[in-house]
mmCIF file of C-alpha atoms and ligand atoms in Angstrom:
data_model
loop_
_atom_site.group_PDB
_atom_site.id
_atom_site.type_symbol
_atom_site.label_atom_id
_atom_site.label_comp_id
_atom_site.label_asym_id
_atom_site.label_seq_id
_atom_site.Cartn_x
_atom_site.Cartn_y
_atom_site.Cartn_z
ATOM 1 C CA MET Z 6 0.000 0.000 0.000
ATOM 2 C CA VAL Z 7 1.164 3.470 -0.767
ATOM 3 C CA GLU Z 8 0.156 7.112 -1.060
ATOM 4 C CA VAL Z 9 -0.017 8.365 -4.655
ATOM 5 C CA ARG Z 10 0.756 11.997 -5.363
ATOM 6 C CA LEU Z 11 0.257 13.754 -8.684
ATOM 7 C CA GLU Z 12 2.108 17.029 -9.031
ATOM 8 C CA ASN Z 13 1.158 19.446 -11.814
ATOM 9 C CA LEU Z 14 0.669 16.429 -14.073
ATOM 10 C CA LYS Z 15 0.189 17.154 -17.775
ATOM 11 C CA LYS Z 16 -0.350 15.205 -20.962
ATOM 12 C CA TYR Z 17 -0.663 16.983 -24.287
ATOM 13 C CA PHE Z 18 -1.263 15.241 -27.602
ATOM 14 C CA ASP Z 19 -0.861 16.435 -31.208
ATOM 15 C CA ASN Z 20 1.964 18.877 -30.495
ATOM 16 C CA GLY Z 21 0.109 20.494 -27.637
ATOM 17 C CA LYS Z 22 -3.165 20.992 -29.491
ATOM 18 C CA VAL Z 23 -5.020 18.495 -27.270
ATOM 19 C CA LYS Z 24 -4.531 19.219 -23.585
ATOM 20 C CA ALA Z 25 -5.857 15.879 -22.329
ATOM 21 C CA VAL Z 26 -4.562 16.476 -18.794
ATOM 22 C CA ASP Z 27 -3.746 20.063 -18.022
ATOM 23 C CA GLY Z 28 -1.813 20.349 -14.776
ATOM 24 C CA ILE Z 29 -3.486 18.360 -12.034
ATOM 25 C CA ASP Z 30 -2.468 18.142 -8.379
ATOM 26 C CA LEU Z 31 -3.965 15.324 -6.368
ATOM 27 C CA THR Z 32 -2.973 13.157 -3.405
ATOM 28 C CA ILE Z 33 -4.601 9.760 -3.043
ATOM 29 C CA LYS Z 34 -4.114 8.601 0.524
ATOM 30 C CA ASP Z 35 -2.714 5.242 1.522
ATOM 31 C CA GLY Z 36 -5.577 2.722 1.313
ATOM 32 C CA GLU Z 37 -8.052 5.249 -0.058
ATOM 33 C CA PHE Z 38 -10.688 4.581 -2.744
ATOM 34 C CA LEU Z 39 -10.554 7.656 -4.975
ATOM 35 C CA VAL Z 40 -12.933 8.072 -7.896
ATOM 36 C CA LEU Z 41 -11.983 10.192 -10.901
ATOM 37 C CA LEU Z 42 -15.331 11.360 -12.235
ATOM 38 C CA GLY Z 43 -16.055 13.395 -15.340
ATOM 39 C CA PRO Z 44 -17.649 13.429 -18.790
ATOM 40 C CA SER Z 45 -16.264 11.591 -21.787
ATOM 41 C CA GLY Z 46 -12.990 13.066 -23.019
ATOM 42 C CA CYS Z 47 -12.153 15.021 -19.840
ATOM 43 C CA GLY Z 48 -8.834 13.217 -19.352
ATOM 44 C CA LYS Z 49 -9.638 10.498 -16.792
ATOM 45 C CA THR Z 50 -8.205 7.563 -18.735
ATOM 46 C CA THR Z 51 -5.091 9.510 -19.704
ATOM 47 C CA THR Z 52 -4.510 10.340 -16.016
ATOM 48 C CA LEU Z 53 -4.889 6.677 -15.062
ATOM 49 C CA ARG Z 54 -2.592 5.547 -17.888
ATOM 50 C CA MET Z 55 0.106 7.946 -16.677
ATOM 51 C CA ILE Z 56 -0.192 6.540 -13.142
ATOM 52 C CA ALA Z 57 0.097 3.050 -14.646
ATOM 53 C CA GLY Z 58 3.169 4.006 -16.683
ATOM 54 C CA LEU Z 59 1.429 3.380 -20.006
ATOM 55 C CA GLU Z 60 1.693 7.039 -21.011
ATOM 56 C CA ILE Z 61 4.683 9.340 -20.496
ATOM 57 C CA PRO Z 62 3.630 12.720 -19.017
ATOM 58 C CA THR Z 63 4.319 15.935 -20.909
ATOM 59 C CA GLY Z 64 5.086 17.557 -17.562
ATOM 60 C CA GLY Z 65 4.777 17.113 -13.827
ATOM 61 C CA LYS Z 66 5.544 14.262 -11.477
ATOM 62 C CA ILE Z 67 4.005 11.090 -10.075
ATOM 63 C CA TRP Z 68 5.047 9.979 -6.596
ATOM 64 C CA PHE Z 69 4.365 6.606 -4.948
ATOM 65 C CA GLY Z 70 5.208 7.395 -1.333
ATOM 66 C CA ASP Z 71 8.594 9.115 -1.454
ATOM 67 C CA LYS Z 72 9.540 7.466 -4.762
ATOM 68 C CA ASP Z 73 9.375 9.504 -7.968
ATOM 69 C CA VAL Z 74 7.923 6.926 -10.412
ATOM 70 C CA THR Z 75 7.145 9.367 -13.244
ATOM 71 C CA TYR Z 76 9.387 7.519 -15.705
ATOM 72 C CA PHE Z 77 9.244 4.011 -14.215
ATOM 73 C CA SER Z 78 8.024 1.255 -16.538
ATOM 74 C CA PRO Z 79 4.644 -0.296 -15.598
ATOM 75 C CA LYS Z 80 6.227 -3.496 -14.282
ATOM 76 C CA ASP Z 81 8.378 -1.565 -11.800
ATOM 77 C CA ARG Z 82 5.446 0.266 -10.201
ATOM 78 C CA ASN Z 83 3.666 -2.564 -8.355
ATOM 79 C CA ILE Z 84 0.303 -1.608 -9.842
ATOM 80 C CA SER Z 85 -2.560 -3.646 -11.295
ATOM 81 C CA MET Z 86 -5.139 -2.419 -13.738
ATOM 82 C CA VAL Z 87 -8.696 -3.541 -14.536
ATOM 83 C CA PHE Z 88 -10.237 -2.378 -17.805
ATOM 84 C CA GLN Z 89 -13.785 -2.044 -19.087
ATOM 85 C CA SER Z 90 -13.041 -4.740 -21.683
ATOM 86 C CA TYR Z 91 -12.044 -7.356 -19.033
ATOM 87 C CA ALA Z 92 -8.958 -8.300 -21.096
ATOM 88 C CA VAL Z 93 -8.844 -11.893 -19.898
ATOM 89 C CA TRP Z 94 -6.964 -14.320 -22.150
ATOM 90 C CA PRO Z 95 -9.401 -16.524 -24.087
ATOM 91 C CA HIS Z 96 -7.000 -19.442 -24.559
ATOM 92 C CA MET Z 97 -6.287 -19.833 -20.830
ATOM 93 C CA THR Z 98 -8.482 -21.327 -18.126
ATOM 94 C CA VAL Z 99 -9.671 -19.078 -15.309
ATOM 95 C CA TYR Z 100 -6.994 -20.635 -13.098
ATOM 96 C CA ASP Z 101 -4.218 -19.874 -15.581
ATOM 97 C CA ASN Z 102 -5.509 -16.367 -16.203
ATOM 98 C CA ILE Z 103 -5.291 -15.580 -12.493
ATOM 99 C CA ALA Z 104 -1.972 -17.418 -12.051
ATOM 100 C CA PHE Z 105 -0.329 -15.700 -15.028
ATOM 101 C CA PRO Z 106 1.014 -12.544 -13.298
ATOM 102 C CA LEU Z 107 2.450 -14.737 -10.521
ATOM 103 C CA LYS Z 108 4.139 -17.062 -13.040
ATOM 104 C CA ILE Z 109 5.788 -14.056 -14.661
ATOM 105 C CA LYS Z 110 7.110 -13.066 -11.248
ATOM 106 C CA LYS Z 111 8.429 -16.636 -10.908
ATOM 107 C CA TYR Z 112 6.524 -17.521 -7.748
ATOM 108 C CA PRO Z 113 6.884 -21.193 -6.678
ATOM 109 C CA LYS Z 114 4.028 -23.424 -7.860
ATOM 110 C CA ALA Z 115 2.667 -24.142 -4.385
ATOM 111 C CA GLU Z 116 2.475 -20.455 -3.553
ATOM 112 C CA ILE Z 117 0.757 -19.683 -6.856
ATOM 113 C CA ASP Z 118 -1.818 -22.337 -6.049
ATOM 114 C CA LYS Z 119 -2.420 -20.921 -2.590
ATOM 115 C CA LYS Z 120 -2.835 -17.362 -3.872
ATOM 116 C CA VAL Z 121 -5.099 -18.287 -6.784
ATOM 117 C CA LYS Z 122 -7.383 -20.180 -4.410
ATOM 118 C CA TRP Z 123 -7.356 -17.277 -1.952
ATOM 119 C CA VAL Z 124 -8.538 -14.725 -4.518
ATOM 120 C CA ALA Z 125 -10.931 -17.155 -6.196
ATOM 121 C CA GLU Z 126 -12.630 -17.548 -2.850
ATOM 122 C CA LEU Z 127 -12.661 -13.783 -2.253
ATOM 123 C CA LEU Z 128 -14.421 -13.267 -5.591
ATOM 124 C CA GLN Z 129 -16.587 -16.380 -5.345
ATOM 125 C CA ILE Z 130 -15.287 -17.990 -8.500
ATOM 126 C CA GLU Z 131 -13.785 -21.139 -6.940
ATOM 127 C CA THR Z 132 -16.056 -23.380 -8.998
ATOM 128 C CA LEU Z 133 -15.073 -21.739 -12.288
ATOM 129 C CA LEU Z 134 -11.318 -22.275 -12.179
ATOM 130 C CA ASP Z 135 -11.253 -24.970 -14.903
ATOM 131 C CA ARG Z 136 -13.417 -23.036 -17.357
ATOM 132 C CA TYR Z 137 -12.350 -20.937 -20.309
ATOM 133 C CA PRO Z 138 -13.506 -17.278 -20.576
ATOM 134 C CA ALA Z 139 -15.916 -18.143 -23.421
ATOM 135 C CA GLN Z 140 -17.802 -20.346 -20.958
ATOM 136 C CA LEU Z 141 -18.361 -17.466 -18.521
ATOM 137 C CA SER Z 142 -20.932 -14.684 -18.268
ATOM 138 C CA GLY Z 143 -19.786 -11.054 -18.539
ATOM 139 C CA GLY Z 144 -20.012 -10.622 -14.779
ATOM 140 C CA GLN Z 145 -17.951 -13.755 -14.136
ATOM 141 C CA ARG Z 146 -15.322 -12.626 -16.647
ATOM 142 C CA GLN Z 147 -15.049 -9.298 -14.872
ATOM 143 C CA ARG Z 148 -14.570 -11.126 -11.557
ATOM 144 C CA VAL Z 149 -11.695 -13.051 -13.155
ATOM 145 C CA ALA Z 150 -10.146 -9.778 -14.315
ATOM 146 C CA VAL Z 151 -10.450 -8.346 -10.795
ATOM 147 C CA ALA Z 152 -9.025 -11.558 -9.285
ATOM 148 C CA ARG Z 153 -6.048 -11.411 -11.647
ATOM 149 C CA ALA Z 154 -5.459 -7.784 -10.683
ATOM 150 C CA ILE Z 155 -5.433 -8.341 -6.938
ATOM 151 C CA VAL Z 156 -3.662 -11.723 -6.803
ATOM 152 C CA VAL Z 157 -0.292 -9.937 -6.965
ATOM 153 C CA GLU Z 158 -1.340 -7.773 -3.989
ATOM 154 C CA PRO Z 159 -0.500 -4.542 -5.793
ATOM 155 C CA ALA Z 160 0.397 -1.332 -3.987
ATOM 156 C CA VAL Z 161 -2.034 0.539 -6.229
ATOM 157 C CA LEU Z 162 -5.130 -0.778 -7.980
ATOM 158 C CA LEU Z 163 -6.254 1.143 -11.061
ATOM 159 C CA MET Z 164 -9.718 0.584 -12.511
ATOM 160 C CA ASP Z 165 -11.009 2.124 -15.734
ATOM 161 C CA GLU Z 166 -14.806 1.910 -16.021
ATOM 162 C CA PRO Z 167 -14.686 -1.764 -14.994
ATOM 163 C CA LEU Z 168 -18.459 -2.134 -14.761
ATOM 164 C CA SER Z 169 -19.609 -0.391 -17.958
ATOM 165 C CA ASN Z 170 -20.064 -3.584 -19.946
ATOM 166 C CA LEU Z 171 -22.308 -5.224 -17.371
ATOM 167 C CA ASP Z 172 -26.099 -5.010 -17.338
ATOM 168 C CA ALA Z 173 -27.682 -2.582 -14.875
ATOM 169 C CA LYS Z 174 -28.539 -5.134 -12.167
ATOM 170 C CA LEU Z 175 -25.139 -6.785 -12.206
ATOM 171 C CA ARG Z 176 -23.452 -3.409 -12.159
ATOM 172 C CA VAL Z 177 -25.177 -2.518 -8.901
ATOM 173 C CA ALA Z 178 -24.190 -5.848 -7.341
ATOM 174 C CA MET Z 179 -20.564 -5.618 -8.495
ATOM 175 C CA ARG Z 180 -20.371 -2.020 -7.282
ATOM 176 C CA ALA Z 181 -20.970 -3.169 -3.728
ATOM 177 C CA GLU Z 182 -18.653 -6.160 -4.096
ATOM 178 C CA ILE Z 183 -15.706 -4.165 -5.390
ATOM 179 C CA LYS Z 184 -16.192 -1.606 -2.648
ATOM 180 C CA LYS Z 185 -16.316 -4.328 0.040
ATOM 181 C CA LEU Z 186 -13.276 -6.056 -1.413
ATOM 182 C CA GLN Z 187 -11.300 -2.825 -1.438
ATOM 183 C CA THR Z 188 -12.295 -2.083 2.156
ATOM 184 C CA LYS Z 189 -11.081 -5.546 3.153
ATOM 185 C CA LEU Z 190 -7.782 -5.352 1.249
ATOM 186 C CA LYS Z 191 -7.189 -1.639 1.962
ATOM 187 C CA VAL Z 192 -5.373 -1.263 -1.338
ATOM 188 C CA THR Z 193 -4.951 2.303 -2.610
ATOM 189 C CA THR Z 194 -7.469 2.421 -5.462
ATOM 190 C CA ILE Z 195 -8.060 4.896 -8.276
ATOM 191 C CA TYR Z 196 -11.306 4.248 -10.084
ATOM 192 C CA VAL Z 197 -12.310 6.027 -13.294
ATOM 193 C CA THR Z 198 -15.967 6.471 -14.198
ATOM 194 C CA HIS Z 199 -18.382 8.880 -15.847
ATOM 195 C CA ASP Z 200 -21.216 7.403 -13.764
ATOM 196 C CA GLN Z 201 -22.049 9.719 -10.889
ATOM 197 C CA VAL Z 202 -23.947 7.047 -8.949
ATOM 198 C CA GLU Z 203 -20.899 4.762 -9.027
ATOM 199 C CA ALA Z 204 -18.773 7.654 -7.840
ATOM 200 C CA MET Z 205 -21.161 8.578 -5.015
ATOM 201 C CA THR Z 206 -21.582 5.016 -3.748
ATOM 202 C CA MET Z 207 -18.000 3.756 -4.071
ATOM 203 C CA GLY Z 208 -15.585 6.609 -3.479
ATOM 204 C CA ASP Z 209 -14.085 7.645 -0.144
ATOM 205 C CA ARG Z 210 -13.460 10.819 -2.099
ATOM 206 C CA ILE Z 211 -14.418 11.978 -5.581
ATOM 207 C CA ALA Z 212 -12.251 14.127 -7.859
ATOM 208 C CA VAL Z 213 -14.462 15.801 -10.461
ATOM 209 C CA MET Z 214 -12.632 16.456 -13.736
ATOM 210 C CA ASN Z 215 -13.496 18.543 -16.766
ATOM 211 C CA GLN Z 216 -11.368 19.535 -19.743
ATOM 212 C CA GLY Z 217 -8.143 18.172 -18.331
ATOM 213 C CA LYS Z 218 -8.501 19.846 -14.934
ATOM 214 C CA ILE Z 219 -9.714 18.794 -11.504
ATOM 215 C CA LEU Z 220 -12.525 21.085 -10.398
ATOM 216 C CA GLN Z 221 -13.271 19.734 -6.923
ATOM 217 C CA VAL Z 222 -12.076 16.946 -4.633
ATOM 218 C CA GLY Z 223 -13.937 15.784 -1.539
ATOM 219 C CA PRO Z 224 -16.079 13.127 0.104
ATOM 220 C CA PRO Z 225 -19.203 12.314 -1.971
ATOM 221 C CA THR Z 226 -21.685 14.156 0.245
ATOM 222 C CA GLU Z 227 -19.503 17.262 0.362
ATOM 223 C CA VAL Z 228 -19.166 17.375 -3.428
ATOM 224 C CA TYR Z 229 -22.912 16.784 -3.711
ATOM 225 C CA LEU Z 230 -24.097 19.302 -1.128
ATOM 226 C CA LYS Z 231 -21.405 21.949 -1.561
ATOM 227 C CA PRO Z 232 -20.444 21.983 -5.245
ATOM 228 C CA ASN Z 233 -17.866 24.672 -5.930
ATOM 229 C CA SER Z 234 -19.076 25.426 -9.445
ATOM 230 C CA VAL Z 235 -22.004 25.157 -11.844
ATOM 231 C CA PHE Z 236 -20.253 22.251 -13.581
ATOM 232 C CA VAL Z 237 -19.886 20.121 -10.435
ATOM 233 C CA GLY Z 238 -23.392 21.036 -9.215
ATOM 234 C CA THR Z 239 -25.090 20.017 -12.439
ATOM 235 C CA PHE Z 240 -22.864 17.025 -13.301
ATOM 236 C CA ILE Z 241 -23.707 15.216 -10.062
ATOM 237 C CA GLY Z 242 -27.349 14.536 -9.190
ATOM 238 C CA ALA Z 243 -30.363 13.241 -11.079
ATOM 239 C CA PRO Z 244 -32.663 14.873 -11.945
ATOM 240 C CA GLU Z 245 -30.154 17.643 -12.463
ATOM 241 C CA MET Z 246 -29.903 20.678 -10.187
ATOM 242 C CA ASN Z 247 -32.342 23.423 -11.296
ATOM 243 C CA LEU Z 248 -30.520 26.517 -12.497
ATOM 244 C CA LEU Z 249 -32.210 29.882 -13.010
ATOM 245 C CA GLU Z 250 -30.860 33.297 -13.901
ATOM 246 C CA VAL Z 251 -31.908 35.818 -11.226
ATOM 247 C CA SER Z 252 -30.925 39.230 -9.887
ATOM 248 C CA ILE Z 253 -30.194 39.882 -6.255
ATOM 249 C CA LYS Z 254 -32.353 42.788 -5.092
ATOM 250 C CA GLU Z 255 -32.967 44.581 -1.865
ATOM 251 C CA LYS Z 256 -36.686 45.054 -1.110
ATOM 252 C CA ASP Z 257 -37.944 46.564 2.152
ATOM 253 C CA ARG Z 258 -34.487 45.915 3.562
ATOM 254 C CA ASN Z 259 -34.783 42.191 2.719
ATOM 255 C CA LEU Z 260 -32.814 40.355 0.070
ATOM 256 C CA VAL Z 261 -34.742 38.612 -2.685
ATOM 257 C CA LEU Z 262 -33.770 36.634 -5.744
ATOM 258 C CA GLU Z 263 -35.717 38.232 -8.577
ATOM 259 C CA GLY Z 264 -36.328 36.162 -11.701
ATOM 260 C CA GLU Z 265 -38.657 36.524 -14.658
ATOM 261 C CA GLY Z 266 -42.035 36.906 -12.978
ATOM 262 C CA PHE Z 267 -41.075 35.409 -9.624
ATOM 263 C CA GLU Z 268 -39.309 36.362 -6.415
ATOM 264 C CA ILE Z 269 -37.625 34.178 -3.845
ATOM 265 C CA PRO Z 270 -37.298 35.917 -0.455
ATOM 266 C CA LEU Z 271 -34.069 35.148 1.371
ATOM 267 C CA SER Z 272 -33.375 35.200 5.070
ATOM 268 C CA GLU Z 273 -31.043 37.762 6.617
ATOM 269 C CA ASP Z 274 -28.229 35.203 7.022
ATOM 270 C CA PHE Z 275 -27.353 35.476 3.330
ATOM 271 C CA ARG Z 276 -26.633 39.216 3.397
ATOM 272 C CA GLU Z 277 -22.949 38.937 4.231
ATOM 273 C CA LEU Z 278 -22.259 36.360 1.508
ATOM 274 C CA LEU Z 279 -24.254 38.173 -1.144
ATOM 275 C CA LYS Z 280 -23.560 41.819 -0.310
ATOM 276 C CA ASP Z 281 -21.223 42.341 -3.288
ATOM 277 C CA TYR Z 282 -23.797 40.931 -5.678
ATOM 278 C CA ILE Z 283 -26.768 43.221 -4.905
ATOM 279 C CA ASP Z 284 -28.350 44.417 -8.189
ATOM 280 C CA LYS Z 285 -26.258 41.915 -10.124
ATOM 281 C CA THR Z 286 -27.321 38.878 -12.127
ATOM 282 C CA VAL Z 287 -26.333 35.507 -10.685
ATOM 283 C CA LEU Z 288 -27.273 31.876 -11.213
ATOM 284 C CA PHE Z 289 -29.565 30.360 -8.614
ATOM 285 C CA GLY Z 290 -29.313 26.594 -8.125
ATOM 286 C CA ILE Z 291 -31.564 24.239 -6.184
ATOM 287 C CA ARG Z 292 -31.703 20.449 -6.294
ATOM 288 C CA PRO Z 293 -35.134 18.903 -6.987
ATOM 289 C CA GLU Z 294 -35.143 17.075 -3.633
ATOM 290 C CA HIS Z 295 -34.473 20.268 -1.721
ATOM 291 C CA MET Z 296 -37.972 21.492 -2.497
ATOM 292 C CA THR Z 297 -41.417 20.179 -1.813
ATOM 293 C CA VAL Z 298 -45.037 21.080 -2.468
ATOM 294 C CA GLU Z 299 -47.133 22.524 0.354
ATOM 295 C CA GLY Z 300 -49.798 20.101 1.559
ATOM 296 C CA VAL Z 301 -48.055 17.106 0.006
ATOM 297 C CA SER Z 302 -45.018 16.576 2.128
ATOM 298 C CA THR Z 303 -43.130 18.692 4.584
ATOM 299 C CA LEU Z 304 -39.610 19.884 5.137
ATOM 300 C CA GLU Z 305 -40.064 19.516 8.886
ATOM 301 C CA HIS Z 306 -36.387 19.018 9.570
ATOM 302 C CA VAL Z 307 -35.481 22.249 7.782
ATOM 303 C CA LYS Z 308 -35.247 25.435 9.831
ATOM 304 C CA LYS Z 309 -35.225 27.968 7.007
ATOM 305 C CA ILE Z 310 -37.752 27.736 4.212
ATOM 306 C CA THR Z 311 -39.365 30.037 1.706
ATOM 307 C CA THR Z 312 -42.373 29.540 -0.550
ATOM 308 C CA ILE Z 313 -43.152 30.462 -4.167
ATOM 309 C CA GLU Z 314 -46.151 29.883 -6.433
ATOM 310 C CA GLY Z 315 -45.958 27.341 -9.229
ATOM 311 C CA LEU Z 316 -48.155 25.779 -11.912
ATOM 312 C CA VAL Z 317 -47.871 22.023 -12.535
ATOM 313 C CA ASP Z 318 -46.719 21.460 -16.108
ATOM 314 C CA PHE Z 319 -45.944 17.744 -16.104
ATOM 315 C CA VAL Z 320 -45.715 14.885 -13.615
ATOM 316 C CA GLU Z 321 -43.324 11.926 -13.832
ATOM 317 C CA ALA Z 322 -44.479 9.065 -11.590
ATOM 318 C CA LEU Z 323 -41.440 6.892 -10.924
ATOM 319 C CA GLY Z 324 -43.085 4.718 -8.275
ATOM 320 C CA THR Z 325 -40.558 5.474 -5.556
ATOM 321 C CA ASP Z 326 -40.652 9.207 -6.298
ATOM 322 C CA THR Z 327 -42.675 11.755 -8.205
ATOM 323 C CA ILE Z 328 -40.911 14.382 -10.284
ATOM 324 C CA VAL Z 329 -43.085 17.465 -10.685
ATOM 325 C CA HIS Z 330 -42.246 19.890 -13.495
ATOM 326 C CA ALA Z 331 -43.600 23.253 -12.420
ATOM 327 C CA ASN Z 332 -43.695 26.625 -14.083
ATOM 328 C CA ILE Z 333 -42.698 29.540 -11.894
ATOM 329 C CA GLY Z 334 -43.113 33.126 -13.085
ATOM 330 C CA GLU Z 335 -42.932 33.561 -16.837
ATOM 331 C CA GLY Z 336 -41.892 30.274 -18.355
ATOM 332 C CA ASN Z 337 -39.266 29.141 -15.855
ATOM 333 C CA LEU Z 338 -39.552 25.370 -15.593
ATOM 334 C CA ILE Z 339 -38.210 23.722 -12.475
ATOM 335 C CA LYS Z 340 -38.266 20.126 -11.280
ATOM 336 C CA VAL Z 341 -39.334 19.188 -7.762
ATOM 337 C CA LYS Z 342 -38.750 15.674 -6.439
ATOM 338 C CA LEU Z 343 -41.355 14.366 -4.023
ATOM 339 C CA PRO Z 344 -41.031 11.070 -2.169
ATOM 340 C CA GLY Z 345 -43.603 8.392 -3.065
ATOM 341 C CA HIS Z 346 -46.497 8.526 -5.498
ATOM 342 C CA ILE Z 347 -48.126 11.972 -5.532
ATOM 343 C CA PRO Z 348 -50.994 12.317 -8.032
ATOM 344 C CA LEU Z 349 -50.844 16.047 -8.807
ATOM 345 C CA GLU Z 350 -52.998 17.364 -11.631
ATOM 346 C CA ILE Z 351 -51.427 19.050 -14.606
ATOM 347 C CA GLY Z 352 -52.433 22.731 -14.618
ATOM 348 C CA SER Z 353 -53.044 22.881 -10.872
ATOM 349 C CA LYS Z 354 -51.565 25.631 -8.723
ATOM 350 C CA VAL Z 355 -49.026 24.589 -6.114
ATOM 351 C CA LYS Z 356 -47.004 26.304 -3.431
ATOM 352 C CA ILE Z 357 -43.400 25.238 -3.773
ATOM 353 C CA VAL Z 358 -41.448 25.150 -0.536
ATOM 354 C CA ILE Z 359 -37.703 25.757 -0.849
ATOM 355 C CA ASP Z 360 -35.122 24.529 1.646
ATOM 356 C CA LEU Z 361 -33.008 27.652 2.074
ATOM 357 C CA GLU Z 362 -30.231 25.696 3.749
ATOM 358 C CA ASN Z 363 -29.563 23.969 0.474
ATOM 359 C CA ILE Z 364 -29.698 26.729 -2.092
ATOM 360 C CA HIS Z 365 -26.763 27.553 -4.341
ATOM 361 C CA VAL Z 366 -25.800 30.867 -5.880
ATOM 362 C CA PHE Z 367 -23.130 30.982 -8.577
ATOM 363 C CA ASP Z 368 -21.265 33.925 -10.096
ATOM 364 C CA LYS Z 369 -22.642 34.279 -13.615
ATOM 365 C CA ASN Z 370 -19.265 34.980 -15.213
ATOM 366 C CA THR Z 371 -16.914 32.586 -13.422
ATOM 367 C CA GLU Z 372 -19.664 30.016 -12.649
ATOM 368 C CA LYS Z 373 -17.980 29.574 -9.242
ATOM 369 C CA ALA Z 374 -20.122 29.095 -6.135
ATOM 370 C CA ILE Z 375 -20.873 32.135 -3.961
ATOM 371 C CA ILE Z 376 -23.127 30.076 -1.677
HETATM 372 P P1 LIG A 15 -13.792 8.517 -21.828
HETATM 373 O O1 LIG A 15 -14.669 8.488 -20.615
HETATM 374 O O2 LIG A 15 -14.549 8.760 -23.100
HETATM 375 O O3 LIG A 15 -12.832 7.358 -21.907
HETATM 376 P P2 LIG A 15 -11.714 10.201 -20.712
HETATM 377 O O4 LIG A 15 -12.155 11.203 -19.729
HETATM 378 O O5 LIG A 15 -11.089 8.964 -20.194
HETATM 379 O O6 LIG A 15 -12.889 9.847 -21.696
HETATM 380 P P3 LIG A 15 -9.276 10.507 -22.231
HETATM 381 O O7 LIG A 15 -9.399 9.174 -22.904
HETATM 382 O O8 LIG A 15 -8.268 10.645 -21.175
HETATM 383 O O9 LIG A 15 -10.683 10.958 -21.671
HETATM 384 O O10 LIG A 15 -9.021 11.605 -23.363
HETATM 385 C C1 LIG A 15 -8.816 12.983 -23.087
HETATM 386 C C2 LIG A 15 -8.617 13.748 -24.377
HETATM 387 O O11 LIG A 15 -7.371 13.368 -24.971
HETATM 388 C C3 LIG A 15 -9.669 13.479 -25.441
HETATM 389 O O12 LIG A 15 -9.911 14.684 -26.102
HETATM 390 C C4 LIG A 15 -9.011 12.471 -26.342
HETATM 391 O O13 LIG A 15 -9.516 12.559 -27.647
HETATM 392 C C5 LIG A 15 -7.549 12.887 -26.277
HETATM 393 N N1 LIG A 15 -6.627 11.759 -26.489
HETATM 394 C C6 LIG A 15 -6.495 10.653 -25.713
HETATM 395 N N2 LIG A 15 -5.533 9.840 -26.176
HETATM 396 C C7 LIG A 15 -5.027 10.445 -27.291
HETATM 397 C C8 LIG A 15 -3.991 10.101 -28.239
HETATM 398 N N3 LIG A 15 -3.282 8.987 -28.106
HETATM 399 N N4 LIG A 15 -3.770 10.967 -29.247
HETATM 400 C C9 LIG A 15 -4.468 12.125 -29.351
HETATM 401 N N5 LIG A 15 -5.440 12.502 -28.514
HETATM 402 C C10 LIG A 15 -5.727 11.677 -27.488
#
């Protein structure tokens, strides 16, 4: 096990035209499960490949503990990698697939046997050891790939979208299994995904990436509840955070967020944070579950609330939840998530209750969070 430190790490392609990774600083603690999360093309895989030694950085350094491994070859780094495509060898049995990295390291036969059986048991594939990959399901093949990665007891485990090829149900099951396995083995793990639910449920911390840069790093709930930018706020969470352009105004000595045809009164506590933005346009953000509809459910646990009028435009009944699309003011559609099945009529008037402890205000130009 080891701490991994990335220092101003860069990777440019095509003579600097493509800045795949554009100067990232990140420390992954010893034994931590860190998720690199971001949209397609943001530089996650390139970052992972540099940590693995499969890509030479354009600039910056990679440290494993106090060792500078930036230019070490992959085999000298004590890492294992699991890919989306499983990459198990079709001509070898499950046993030989798992044993392979140990054979290369010239482990004695008896020790290989002991280790293969140990990881096969951990991943519940003991009964499949004599089979060939073609005789396995996708989920079983991925277990073999994970077993082969951890059998060498690597210092760092690197995983690149390992669950993307599995069906939805299996993905959820494997999510929990990989997380439990990592907790048991305490191996420093860097896990790449574009799936925010995977990131939220698996990571000790999440690093959100966009366009070659890391925008925010923190525990899942912190990144979710206190996003530092419009990008992080809207990338994580489904349905997406509502975002409305508003002006901050002072009315009768109270602050209000004034949008097109609606006003959201704010409590006095926000004055200090917003004082430089009075009479300016900002972006107001609120997650669908941080609102409710009066008379339907309550926000009893919330100390500060405010209410605005809305008109029901559409209702999505998901069974577990109801997503209400409501019009506020002049054509501003927002989504409100209500727990359970709530049969609201389209066209009916509702009072939308807003949890003021969970509102977000972003600078319109920098898109950075003010609140
Ligand atoms: P995905 O989730 O789609 O795999 P990603 O976040 O892992 O995306 P990368 O694969 O790291 O993104 O790619 C980052 C950027 O670098 C992309 O614009 C990609 O096209 C570019 N890129 C990656 N590898 C190369 C290469 N060998 N040559 C040129 N450009 C590359």
